Short mmCIF file of N, CA and C in Angstrom, two decimals:
data_model
loop_
_atom_site.label_atom_id
_atom_site.label_comp_id
_atom_site.label_asym_id
_atom_site.label_seq_id
_atom_site.Cartn_x
_atom_site.Cartn_y
_atom_site.Cartn_z
N MET A 1 0.93 -1.40 -0.17
CA MET A 1 -0.26 0.01 0.23
C MET A 1 0.94 1.20 0.12
N ASN A 2 0.63 2.24 -1.07
CA ASN A 2 1.56 3.17 -1.02
C ASN A 2 0.93 4.51 -0.13
N LEU A 3 1.82 5.47 0.33
CA LEU A 3 1.65 6.54 0.86
C LEU A 3 0.41 7.36 0.60
N LYS A 4 -0.06 7.36 -0.33
CA LYS A 4 -1.27 8.06 -0.89
C LYS A 4 -2.44 7.43 -0.45
N GLU A 5 -2.57 6.10 -0.45
CA GLU A 5 -3.71 5.23 -0.37
C GLU A 5 -3.87 5.13 0.99
N LYS A 6 -2.68 5.17 1.99
CA LYS A 6 -2.59 5.23 3.28
C LYS A 6 -3.13 6.37 3.76
N ASN A 7 -2.67 7.44 3.28
CA ASN A 7 -3.41 8.88 3.73
C ASN A 7 -4.93 8.91 3.53
N ARG A 8 -4.97 8.64 2.26
CA ARG A 8 -6.62 8.57 2.05
C ARG A 8 -7.47 7.79 2.97
N LEU A 9 -7.01 6.24 3.20
CA LEU A 9 -7.80 5.80 4.24
C LEU A 9 -7.77 6.32 5.63
N LEU A 10 -6.76 6.85 5.89
CA LEU A 10 -6.56 7.74 7.24
C LEU A 10 -7.85 8.67 7.52
N ARG A 11 -8.02 9.54 6.36
CA ARG A 11 -8.97 10.61 6.31
C ARG A 11 -10.25 9.94 6.31
N VAL A 12 -10.66 8.51 5.58
CA VAL A 12 -11.89 8.01 5.51
C VAL A 12 -12.35 7.53 6.96
N ARG A 13 -10.96 6.76 7.54
CA ARG A 13 -11.27 6.57 9.05
C ARG A 13 -11.72 7.68 10.16
N THR A 14 -11.17 8.70 9.85
CA THR A 14 -11.45 9.97 10.92
C THR A 14 -12.72 10.52 10.34
N THR A 15 -13.48 10.41 9.05
CA THR A 15 -14.84 10.96 9.07
C THR A 15 -15.78 9.76 9.35
N LYS A 16 -15.54 8.64 9.06
CA LYS A 16 -16.40 7.52 9.49
C LYS A 16 -16.30 7.59 11.30
N LYS A 17 -15.18 7.93 11.96
CA LYS A 17 -15.10 7.72 13.30
C LYS A 17 -16.13 9.00 13.89
N LYS A 18 -16.24 10.34 13.25
CA LYS A 18 -16.88 11.12 13.62
C LYS A 18 -18.66 10.77 13.24
N GLN A 19 -18.65 10.13 12.22
CA GLN A 19 -20.22 9.63 11.87
C GLN A 19 -20.76 8.79 12.81
N ARG A 20 -19.86 7.79 13.36
CA ARG A 20 -20.14 6.63 14.12
C ARG A 20 -20.79 6.91 15.20
N PRO A 21 -22.32 6.47 15.51
CA PRO A 21 -22.94 6.85 16.91
C PRO A 21 -22.16 6.02 18.25
N SER A 22 -22.44 6.67 19.47
CA SER A 22 -21.92 5.99 20.37
C SER A 22 -22.95 4.71 20.82
N PHE A 23 -22.41 3.85 20.93
CA PHE A 23 -22.98 2.78 20.83
C PHE A 23 -23.61 2.52 22.47
N ALA A 24 -24.77 2.71 22.76
CA ALA A 24 -24.93 2.86 24.20
C ALA A 24 -25.62 1.55 24.43
N ARG A 25 -25.73 0.76 25.77
CA ARG A 25 -26.59 -0.24 26.03
C ARG A 25 -27.66 0.19 26.20
N PHE A 26 -29.03 -0.70 25.55
CA PHE A 26 -30.14 -0.62 25.90
C PHE A 26 -30.69 -0.14 27.30
N GLU A 27 -31.31 0.81 27.10
CA GLU A 27 -32.03 1.64 28.72
C GLU A 27 -30.91 1.90 29.60
N SER A 28 -29.67 2.14 29.22
CA SER A 28 -28.85 2.55 29.88
C SER A 28 -29.11 4.20 30.45
N TRP A 29 -29.93 4.77 29.75
CA TRP A 29 -30.55 6.11 30.16
C TRP A 29 -31.26 6.05 31.19
N ARG A 30 -31.98 4.73 31.33
CA ARG A 30 -33.12 4.68 32.48
C ARG A 30 -32.40 4.12 33.56
N TYR A 31 -31.48 3.29 33.86
CA TYR A 31 -30.99 3.04 34.91
C TYR A 31 -29.43 3.56 35.07
N LYS A 32 -29.16 3.88 36.31
CA LYS A 32 -27.86 4.38 36.35
C LYS A 32 -26.84 3.89 36.65
N LYS A 33 -27.38 2.25 37.28
CA LYS A 33 -26.14 1.36 37.08
C LYS A 33 -25.48 0.58 36.06
N LEU A 34 -26.51 0.96 34.74
CA LEU A 34 -25.77 0.53 33.44
C LEU A 34 -25.14 1.66 32.67
N SER A 35 -25.29 2.89 33.07
CA SER A 35 -24.83 3.79 32.29
C SER A 35 -23.14 3.90 31.89
N LYS A 36 -22.34 3.38 32.98
CA LYS A 36 -20.90 3.22 32.53
C LYS A 36 -20.64 2.25 31.64
N SER A 37 -21.56 0.95 31.85
CA SER A 37 -21.21 -0.28 31.02
C SER A 37 -21.15 -0.36 29.68
N GLY A 38 -20.34 -0.88 28.60
CA GLY A 38 -20.24 -0.86 27.40
C GLY A 38 -21.53 -1.29 26.50
N TRP A 39 -21.48 -1.82 25.50
CA TRP A 39 -22.58 -2.17 24.48
C TRP A 39 -22.67 -3.61 25.09
N ARG A 40 -24.06 -4.14 25.13
CA ARG A 40 -24.34 -5.50 25.25
C ARG A 40 -25.35 -5.82 24.46
N LYS A 41 -25.12 -7.01 23.73
CA LYS A 41 -26.12 -7.38 22.82
C LYS A 41 -27.46 -7.50 23.30
N GLN A 42 -28.70 -7.34 22.81
CA GLN A 42 -30.08 -7.46 23.18
C GLN A 42 -30.47 -9.17 23.06
N ARG A 43 -31.21 -9.71 24.03
CA ARG A 43 -31.35 -10.95 23.49
C ARG A 43 -32.97 -11.26 23.94
N GLY A 44 -33.73 -10.19 24.43
CA GLY A 44 -35.19 -10.66 24.62
C GLY A 44 -35.97 -10.56 23.50
N ILE A 45 -36.67 -11.52 23.68
CA ILE A 45 -37.89 -11.77 22.42
C ILE A 45 -38.67 -10.86 21.46
N ASP A 46 -38.87 -9.58 22.45
CA ASP A 46 -39.67 -8.52 21.68
C ASP A 46 -38.63 -7.01 21.71
N ASN A 47 -37.53 -7.40 21.82
CA ASN A 47 -36.34 -6.18 22.01
C ASN A 47 -36.50 -5.39 20.68
N LYS A 48 -37.04 -4.15 20.54
CA LYS A 48 -36.44 -3.37 19.38
C LYS A 48 -35.39 -3.29 18.73
N THR A 49 -34.39 -3.27 20.02
CA THR A 49 -33.04 -3.01 19.19
C THR A 49 -32.34 -4.36 18.43
N ARG A 50 -32.77 -5.50 19.03
CA ARG A 50 -32.38 -6.96 18.36
C ARG A 50 -32.97 -6.81 17.20
N ARG A 51 -34.29 -6.55 16.95
CA ARG A 51 -34.80 -6.81 15.83
C ARG A 51 -34.61 -5.65 14.70
N LYS A 52 -34.06 -4.50 15.28
CA LYS A 52 -33.61 -3.47 14.51
C LYS A 52 -34.54 -2.60 13.97
N THR A 53 -35.52 -2.56 14.61
CA THR A 53 -36.59 -1.46 14.12
C THR A 53 -35.92 -0.23 14.21
N LYS A 54 -36.77 0.87 13.82
CA LYS A 54 -36.29 2.37 13.55
C LYS A 54 -36.43 2.73 14.89
N ASN A 55 -36.97 2.26 15.86
CA ASN A 55 -37.14 3.30 16.98
C ASN A 55 -36.29 2.32 18.13
N GLY A 56 -35.61 1.51 17.55
CA GLY A 56 -34.45 0.67 18.55
C GLY A 56 -33.30 1.69 18.68
N VAL A 57 -32.00 1.18 19.49
CA VAL A 57 -30.79 1.60 19.57
C VAL A 57 -30.07 1.23 18.26
N VAL A 58 -29.25 2.02 17.95
CA VAL A 58 -28.33 1.49 16.50
C VAL A 58 -27.31 0.46 17.39
N SER A 59 -27.13 -0.52 16.68
CA SER A 59 -25.96 -1.59 17.03
C SER A 59 -24.95 -1.72 16.23
N PRO A 60 -23.90 -2.06 16.86
CA PRO A 60 -22.54 -2.04 16.30
C PRO A 60 -22.83 -3.22 14.96
N GLU A 61 -22.22 -2.91 13.99
CA GLU A 61 -22.14 -3.75 12.38
C GLU A 61 -20.85 -3.27 11.84
N PRO A 62 -20.74 -4.43 11.26
CA PRO A 62 -19.44 -4.17 10.33
C PRO A 62 -19.38 -2.95 9.37
N GLY A 63 -20.52 -2.33 9.10
CA GLY A 63 -20.00 -1.24 8.33
C GLY A 63 -19.73 0.06 9.14
N PHE A 64 -19.68 -0.16 10.30
CA PHE A 64 -19.26 1.17 11.41
C PHE A 64 -17.48 1.05 11.54
N GLY A 65 -17.14 -0.13 11.18
CA GLY A 65 -15.78 -0.11 11.24
C GLY A 65 -14.52 0.47 10.29
N SER A 66 -13.36 0.84 10.79
CA SER A 66 -12.50 1.27 9.91
C SER A 66 -11.98 0.55 8.59
N PRO A 67 -11.24 0.83 7.57
CA PRO A 67 -10.80 -0.06 6.70
C PRO A 67 -9.98 -0.80 7.17
N LYS A 68 -9.81 -2.13 6.50
CA LYS A 68 -9.29 -3.28 7.05
C LYS A 68 -7.57 -2.61 6.91
N ASN A 69 -7.13 -2.09 5.87
CA ASN A 69 -5.46 -1.82 5.45
C ASN A 69 -4.85 -1.08 6.91
N ILE A 70 -5.95 -0.38 7.48
CA ILE A 70 -5.38 0.67 8.32
C ILE A 70 -5.73 0.24 9.83
N ARG A 71 -6.33 -0.77 9.93
CA ARG A 71 -6.94 -0.89 11.26
C ARG A 71 -5.93 -1.22 12.25
N GLY A 72 -5.77 -0.47 13.58
CA GLY A 72 -4.89 -0.70 14.56
C GLY A 72 -3.97 0.13 14.54
N LEU A 73 -3.50 1.00 13.08
CA LEU A 73 -2.45 1.78 13.12
C LEU A 73 -2.92 3.35 14.00
N HIS A 74 -1.50 3.60 14.22
CA HIS A 74 -1.78 5.12 14.97
C HIS A 74 -2.45 5.96 14.30
N PRO A 75 -3.00 7.20 14.45
CA PRO A 75 -3.36 8.09 13.66
C PRO A 75 -2.61 8.76 12.82
N SER A 76 -1.18 8.95 13.34
CA SER A 76 -0.29 9.32 12.38
C SER A 76 0.07 8.37 10.92
N GLY A 77 -0.66 7.31 10.79
CA GLY A 77 -0.27 6.25 10.00
C GLY A 77 0.93 5.21 10.56
N LEU A 78 1.38 5.13 11.29
CA LEU A 78 2.68 4.49 11.80
C LEU A 78 2.04 3.38 12.62
N GLU A 79 2.81 2.07 12.21
CA GLU A 79 2.41 1.13 13.52
C GLU A 79 2.79 1.32 14.79
N ASP A 80 2.28 1.24 16.01
CA ASP A 80 2.56 1.45 17.36
C ASP A 80 3.07 0.21 17.83
N ILE A 81 4.28 0.23 18.40
CA ILE A 81 5.32 -0.74 18.84
C ILE A 81 5.59 -0.50 20.27
N LEU A 82 5.63 -1.38 21.20
CA LEU A 82 5.95 -1.11 22.48
C LEU A 82 7.33 -1.56 22.81
N VAL A 83 8.41 -0.58 23.29
CA VAL A 83 9.52 -0.96 23.39
C VAL A 83 10.03 -0.96 24.78
N MET A 84 10.88 -1.65 25.21
CA MET A 84 11.67 -1.72 26.24
C MET A 84 13.14 -1.39 26.32
N HIS A 85 13.62 -2.14 25.31
CA HIS A 85 15.22 -2.01 25.50
C HIS A 85 15.53 -1.58 23.88
N VAL A 86 16.71 -0.78 24.29
CA VAL A 86 17.41 -0.25 22.85
C VAL A 86 17.62 -1.32 21.80
N LYS A 87 18.06 -2.47 22.22
CA LYS A 87 18.32 -3.67 21.33
C LYS A 87 16.74 -4.06 20.43
N GLU A 88 15.81 -3.65 20.53
CA GLU A 88 14.41 -3.73 20.18
C GLU A 88 14.20 -2.82 18.86
N LEU A 89 15.32 -1.62 18.62
CA LEU A 89 14.95 -0.75 18.24
C LEU A 89 15.40 -0.84 16.68
N GLU A 90 16.45 -2.08 16.89
CA GLU A 90 17.56 -2.48 15.51
C GLU A 90 16.53 -3.12 14.59
N THR A 91 15.33 -3.83 14.98
CA THR A 91 14.60 -4.52 14.30
C THR A 91 13.46 -3.59 13.42
N LEU A 92 13.24 -2.30 14.00
CA LEU A 92 12.39 -1.69 13.59
C LEU A 92 12.48 -0.44 12.31
N ASP A 93 11.77 0.17 11.58
CA ASP A 93 12.14 1.08 10.59
C ASP A 93 11.49 2.26 11.10
N PRO A 94 11.70 3.55 11.16
CA PRO A 94 11.32 4.84 11.52
C PRO A 94 10.55 5.20 10.71
N LYS A 95 10.19 4.58 9.39
CA LYS A 95 9.37 5.16 8.10
C LYS A 95 7.77 4.68 8.53
N PHE A 96 8.10 3.24 9.09
CA PHE A 96 6.72 2.57 9.36
C PHE A 96 6.46 2.22 10.91
N HIS A 97 7.22 2.39 11.77
CA HIS A 97 6.97 2.33 13.11
C HIS A 97 6.88 3.53 14.05
N ALA A 98 5.88 3.58 15.16
CA ALA A 98 6.52 4.83 15.77
C ALA A 98 6.57 3.86 17.17
N ILE A 99 7.03 4.24 18.18
CA ILE A 99 7.60 3.40 19.38
C ILE A 99 6.82 4.08 20.47
N ARG A 100 6.46 3.58 21.53
CA ARG A 100 5.59 3.57 22.62
C ARG A 100 6.52 3.19 23.78
N ILE A 101 7.10 3.68 24.76
CA ILE A 101 8.35 3.23 25.88
C ILE A 101 7.21 2.53 27.04
N ALA A 102 7.74 1.56 27.24
CA ALA A 102 6.94 0.51 28.49
C ALA A 102 6.90 1.34 29.62
N ALA A 103 5.79 1.70 30.25
CA ALA A 103 5.73 2.47 31.63
C ALA A 103 6.36 1.96 32.72
N ARG A 104 7.01 0.48 32.93
CA ARG A 104 7.42 0.39 33.76
C ARG A 104 8.85 0.73 33.68
N LEU A 105 9.42 1.30 32.72
CA LEU A 105 10.98 1.53 32.73
C LEU A 105 11.12 2.75 33.58
N GLY A 106 12.22 2.82 34.33
CA GLY A 106 12.55 4.29 35.07
C GLY A 106 12.91 5.20 34.15
N ALA A 107 12.95 6.64 34.86
CA ALA A 107 13.42 7.67 34.39
C ALA A 107 14.60 7.52 33.25
N ARG A 108 15.59 7.00 33.97
CA ARG A 108 17.03 7.13 33.64
C ARG A 108 17.10 6.47 32.44
N LYS A 109 16.49 5.28 32.37
CA LYS A 109 16.48 4.17 31.15
C LYS A 109 15.67 4.86 30.21
N LYS A 110 14.43 5.60 30.51
CA LYS A 110 13.65 6.20 29.57
C LYS A 110 14.02 7.22 28.88
N LEU A 111 15.21 8.31 29.40
CA LEU A 111 15.72 9.39 29.15
C LEU A 111 16.63 8.69 27.89
N ASN A 112 17.54 7.45 28.32
CA ASN A 112 18.30 7.11 27.43
C ASN A 112 17.60 6.45 26.12
N LEU A 113 16.48 5.93 26.01
CA LEU A 113 16.15 5.08 25.30
C LEU A 113 15.33 6.34 24.28
N VAL A 114 14.73 6.99 24.73
CA VAL A 114 14.08 8.51 24.03
C VAL A 114 15.28 9.18 23.19
N GLU A 115 16.33 9.20 24.14
CA GLU A 115 17.37 9.97 23.20
C GLU A 115 18.08 9.07 22.22
N ILE A 116 18.21 7.89 21.84
CA ILE A 116 18.67 6.88 20.87
C ILE A 116 17.44 6.95 19.71
N ALA A 117 16.06 6.85 20.49
CA ALA A 117 15.08 6.58 19.39
C ALA A 117 15.18 7.81 18.12
N ARG A 118 15.32 9.02 19.52
CA ARG A 118 15.10 10.06 18.32
C ARG A 118 16.34 10.48 17.37
N GLU A 119 17.39 10.13 17.89
CA GLU A 119 18.56 10.06 16.97
C GLU A 119 18.67 9.27 15.97
N GLN A 120 17.81 8.05 15.95
CA GLN A 120 17.65 7.00 14.69
C GLN A 120 16.47 7.52 13.86
N GLY A 121 15.64 8.53 14.47
CA GLY A 121 14.77 9.20 13.47
C GLY A 121 13.11 8.91 14.09
N PHE A 122 13.28 7.82 15.20
CA PHE A 122 11.81 7.24 15.57
C PHE A 122 11.03 8.43 16.20
N ARG A 123 9.31 8.37 15.95
CA ARG A 123 8.64 9.09 16.81
C ARG A 123 8.16 8.26 17.93
N VAL A 124 8.56 9.12 18.98
CA VAL A 124 8.23 8.74 20.27
C VAL A 124 6.93 8.66 20.84
N LEU A 125 5.92 8.13 20.81
CA LEU A 125 4.36 8.63 21.18
C LEU A 125 4.16 9.04 22.48
N ASN A 126 4.87 8.50 23.62
CA ASN A 126 4.72 8.67 24.91
C ASN A 126 5.79 9.01 25.76
N SER A 127 6.66 10.01 25.18
CA SER A 127 8.05 10.38 26.23
C SER A 127 7.43 11.12 27.18
N GLY A 128 6.38 11.58 27.28
CA GLY A 128 5.87 12.54 28.33
C GLY A 128 6.28 13.85 28.62
N LEU A 129 7.47 14.13 28.11
CA LEU A 129 8.19 15.19 28.32
C LEU A 129 8.45 16.07 26.78
N GLY A 130 8.69 17.14 26.58
CA GLY A 130 9.31 17.66 25.45
C GLY A 130 10.80 17.42 25.55
N LYS A 131 11.34 17.74 24.20
CA LYS A 131 12.95 17.37 24.38
C LYS A 131 13.80 18.68 25.66
N ASP A 132 13.28 19.82 25.51
CA ASP A 132 13.95 20.58 26.48
C ASP A 132 13.66 20.32 27.85
N GLU A 133 12.82 19.97 28.14
CA GLU A 133 12.13 19.41 29.66
C GLU A 133 13.06 18.35 29.86
N MET A 134 13.44 17.24 28.86
CA MET A 134 14.08 16.15 28.94
C MET A 134 15.51 16.71 29.16
N LEU A 135 16.15 17.54 28.67
CA LEU A 135 17.59 18.01 28.87
C LEU A 135 17.58 18.77 30.23
N ASP A 136 16.52 19.31 30.43
CA ASP A 136 16.52 20.12 32.08
C ASP A 136 16.65 18.95 33.07
N LEU A 137 15.79 17.93 33.04
CA LEU A 137 15.74 16.81 33.91
C LEU A 137 17.37 16.23 34.00
N GLU A 138 17.89 15.85 32.67
CA GLU A 138 19.34 15.50 32.63
C GLU A 138 20.54 16.35 33.46
N ASP A 139 20.12 17.50 33.33
CA ASP A 139 20.95 18.64 34.23
C ASP A 139 21.01 18.71 35.59
N VAL A 140 19.66 18.46 35.69
CA VAL A 140 19.41 18.43 37.45
C VAL A 140 20.01 17.05 37.94
N GLU A 141 19.86 15.96 37.22
CA GLU A 141 20.23 14.73 37.35
C GLU A 141 21.98 14.68 38.09
N GLU A 142 22.63 15.74 36.90
CA GLU A 142 24.21 15.72 36.92
C GLU A 142 24.17 16.51 38.01
N GLU A 143 23.42 17.41 38.12
CA GLU A 143 23.97 18.43 39.52
C GLU A 143 23.75 17.43 40.91
N GLU A 144 22.39 16.90 40.96
CA GLU A 144 22.44 15.99 42.11
C GLU A 144 23.72 15.23 42.25
N GLU A 145 24.08 14.38 41.16
CA GLU A 145 25.47 13.56 41.39
C GLU A 145 26.57 14.09 42.00
N THR A 146 26.89 15.29 41.51
CA THR A 146 27.86 16.61 42.00
C THR A 146 27.68 16.69 43.32
N ASP A 147 26.48 17.06 43.65
CA ASP A 147 26.31 17.37 45.09
C ASP A 147 26.22 16.45 46.19
N GLU A 148 25.83 15.23 45.53
CA GLU A 148 26.07 14.05 46.72
C GLU A 148 27.79 13.63 46.45
N GLU A 149 28.41 14.17 45.84
CA GLU A 149 29.87 13.64 45.81
C GLU A 149 30.28 14.84 46.94
N MET A 150 30.05 15.71 46.97
CA MET A 150 30.32 16.97 47.76
C MET A 150 29.88 17.03 49.25
N GLU A 151 28.87 16.38 49.37
CA GLU A 151 28.07 15.64 50.65
C GLU A 151 29.00 14.54 51.17
N ASP A 152 29.30 13.57 50.12
CA ASP A 152 30.15 12.75 50.89
C ASP A 152 31.39 12.74 51.62
N GLU A 153 31.96 14.09 50.76
CA GLU A 153 33.22 14.69 51.35
C GLU A 153 33.12 15.29 52.71
N GLU A 154 31.65 16.28 52.86
CA GLU A 154 31.41 16.69 54.03
C GLU A 154 31.10 15.96 55.10
N SER A 155 30.18 14.84 54.71
CA SER A 155 30.07 14.07 55.68
C SER A 155 30.74 13.65 56.77
N GLU A 156 32.26 13.49 56.45
CA GLU A 156 33.05 13.26 57.41
C GLU A 156 33.15 13.77 58.55
N SER A 157 32.90 15.29 58.28
CA SER A 157 32.42 16.17 59.53
C SER A 157 31.54 16.29 59.92
N GLN A 158 30.62 15.89 59.26
CA GLN A 158 28.72 16.13 59.66
C GLN A 158 28.58 14.85 60.68
N PRO A 159 27.43 15.42 61.46
CA PRO A 159 27.08 14.00 62.35
C PRO A 159 26.46 12.86 61.62
N LYS A 160 26.34 11.63 61.86
CA LYS A 160 25.84 10.44 61.22
C LYS A 160 24.58 10.18 61.62
N SER A 161 23.99 10.55 62.78
CA SER A 161 22.49 10.02 63.15
C SER A 161 21.75 11.18 62.74
N LYS A 162 20.28 10.58 62.52
CA LYS A 162 19.02 11.66 62.39
C LYS A 162 19.23 12.58 63.41
N ARG A 163 19.25 12.29 64.61
CA ARG A 163 19.12 13.01 65.92
C ARG A 163 20.25 14.20 65.95
N ASP A 164 21.17 13.91 65.33
CA ASP A 164 22.40 14.79 65.35
C ASP A 164 22.02 15.76 64.56
N GLN A 165 21.79 15.33 63.15
CA GLN A 165 21.49 16.32 61.91
C GLN A 165 20.25 17.13 62.38
N ILE A 166 19.18 16.62 63.22
CA ILE A 166 18.05 17.46 63.19
C ILE A 166 18.30 18.71 64.55
N LYS A 167 19.60 18.11 65.41
CA LYS A 167 19.74 19.14 66.53
C LYS A 167 20.62 20.37 65.48
N LYS A 168 21.51 19.85 64.88
CA LYS A 168 22.23 20.52 63.90
C LYS A 168 21.62 21.59 63.24
N LEU A 169 20.30 21.31 62.84
CA LEU A 169 19.20 22.24 61.82
C LEU A 169 18.66 23.06 62.83
N LYS A 170 18.04 22.76 64.17
CA LYS A 170 17.43 23.65 65.13
C LYS A 170 18.48 24.73 65.37
N GLU A 171 19.87 24.16 65.63
CA GLU A 171 20.58 25.37 66.13
C GLU A 171 20.95 26.36 65.03
N LYS A 172 21.18 25.63 63.65
CA LYS A 172 20.82 27.11 62.37
C LYS A 172 19.84 27.78 62.56
N LYS A 173 18.53 27.15 62.95
CA LYS A 173 17.36 28.61 62.53
C LYS A 173 17.40 29.53 63.44
N PRO A 174 17.77 29.46 64.77
CA PRO A 174 17.88 30.79 65.70
C PRO A 174 18.70 31.67 65.39
N SER A 175 19.72 30.97 64.62
CA SER A 175 20.65 32.09 64.32
C SER A 175 20.58 32.82 63.07
N GLU A 176 19.79 32.16 62.21
CA GLU A 176 19.33 32.81 61.07
C GLU A 176 18.14 33.93 61.72
N GLU A 177 17.23 33.47 62.66
CA GLU A 177 16.13 34.45 62.96
C GLU A 177 16.90 35.62 63.50
N GLU A 178 17.79 35.50 64.29
CA GLU A 178 18.76 36.54 64.70
C GLU A 178 19.24 37.37 63.86
N GLU A 179 19.67 36.92 62.87
CA GLU A 179 20.29 37.73 61.42
C GLU A 179 19.26 38.69 61.00
N THR A 180 17.85 38.19 61.07
CA THR A 180 17.02 38.88 60.59
C THR A 180 16.45 40.23 61.35
N GLU A 181 16.30 39.58 62.45
CA GLU A 181 16.34 40.79 63.62
C GLU A 181 17.09 41.78 63.70
N ASP A 182 18.36 41.38 63.66
CA ASP A 182 19.58 42.23 63.62
C ASP A 182 19.41 43.31 62.38
N SER A 183 19.26 42.91 61.33
CA SER A 183 18.88 43.68 60.15
C SER A 183 17.79 44.60 60.22
N GLU A 184 16.50 44.40 60.84
CA GLU A 184 15.44 44.72 61.03
C GLU A 184 15.59 46.00 62.05
N GLU A 185 16.59 45.76 63.14
CA GLU A 185 16.80 46.72 64.09
C GLU A 185 17.79 48.10 63.18
N VAL A 186 18.75 47.66 62.32
CA VAL A 186 19.48 48.61 61.68
C VAL A 186 18.95 49.48 60.78
N SER A 187 17.58 48.79 60.19
CA SER A 187 16.70 49.38 59.04
C SER A 187 16.14 50.73 59.74
N GLU A 188 15.53 50.20 60.97
CA GLU A 188 14.70 51.37 61.93
C GLU A 188 15.54 52.44 62.26
#
């Protein structure tokens, strides 16, 4: 299937989707407990929906479906592929596949995977962040690593237990308050 035909079928799918009725369950408007449930086929002997009379609810039928050639494709026309490892990108083609990153990946691996995928020209459907935000996140992680290294060096002189740390913080707070009081007295 060529690109022109694919784009035509995608347009057909979007127009059909707009025209498609919402298939409500029979009498879902009458009972609140049925309002959230999806379509169920009616089986009653006198049911107007089952007999397909004019005053019955519209039933799902084959004519309401999307064209077979593009069924299951992303609206961009690319095939949606779930990816967990960088190795999986080797078998995919950016012209035909868009990638969706698995939700159970952590931020660090996700960043790495998004970066490699974009370098290879893949469209990432659920990066969750823009490119600038991803770069900012990387910068923050680098700063945290350097801060941790500096804290490790300082920790030799700092108290180790939580109680000691809390005491030290309490000692710092009054001295900060005294400085603000001193500056207020000077300004008066």
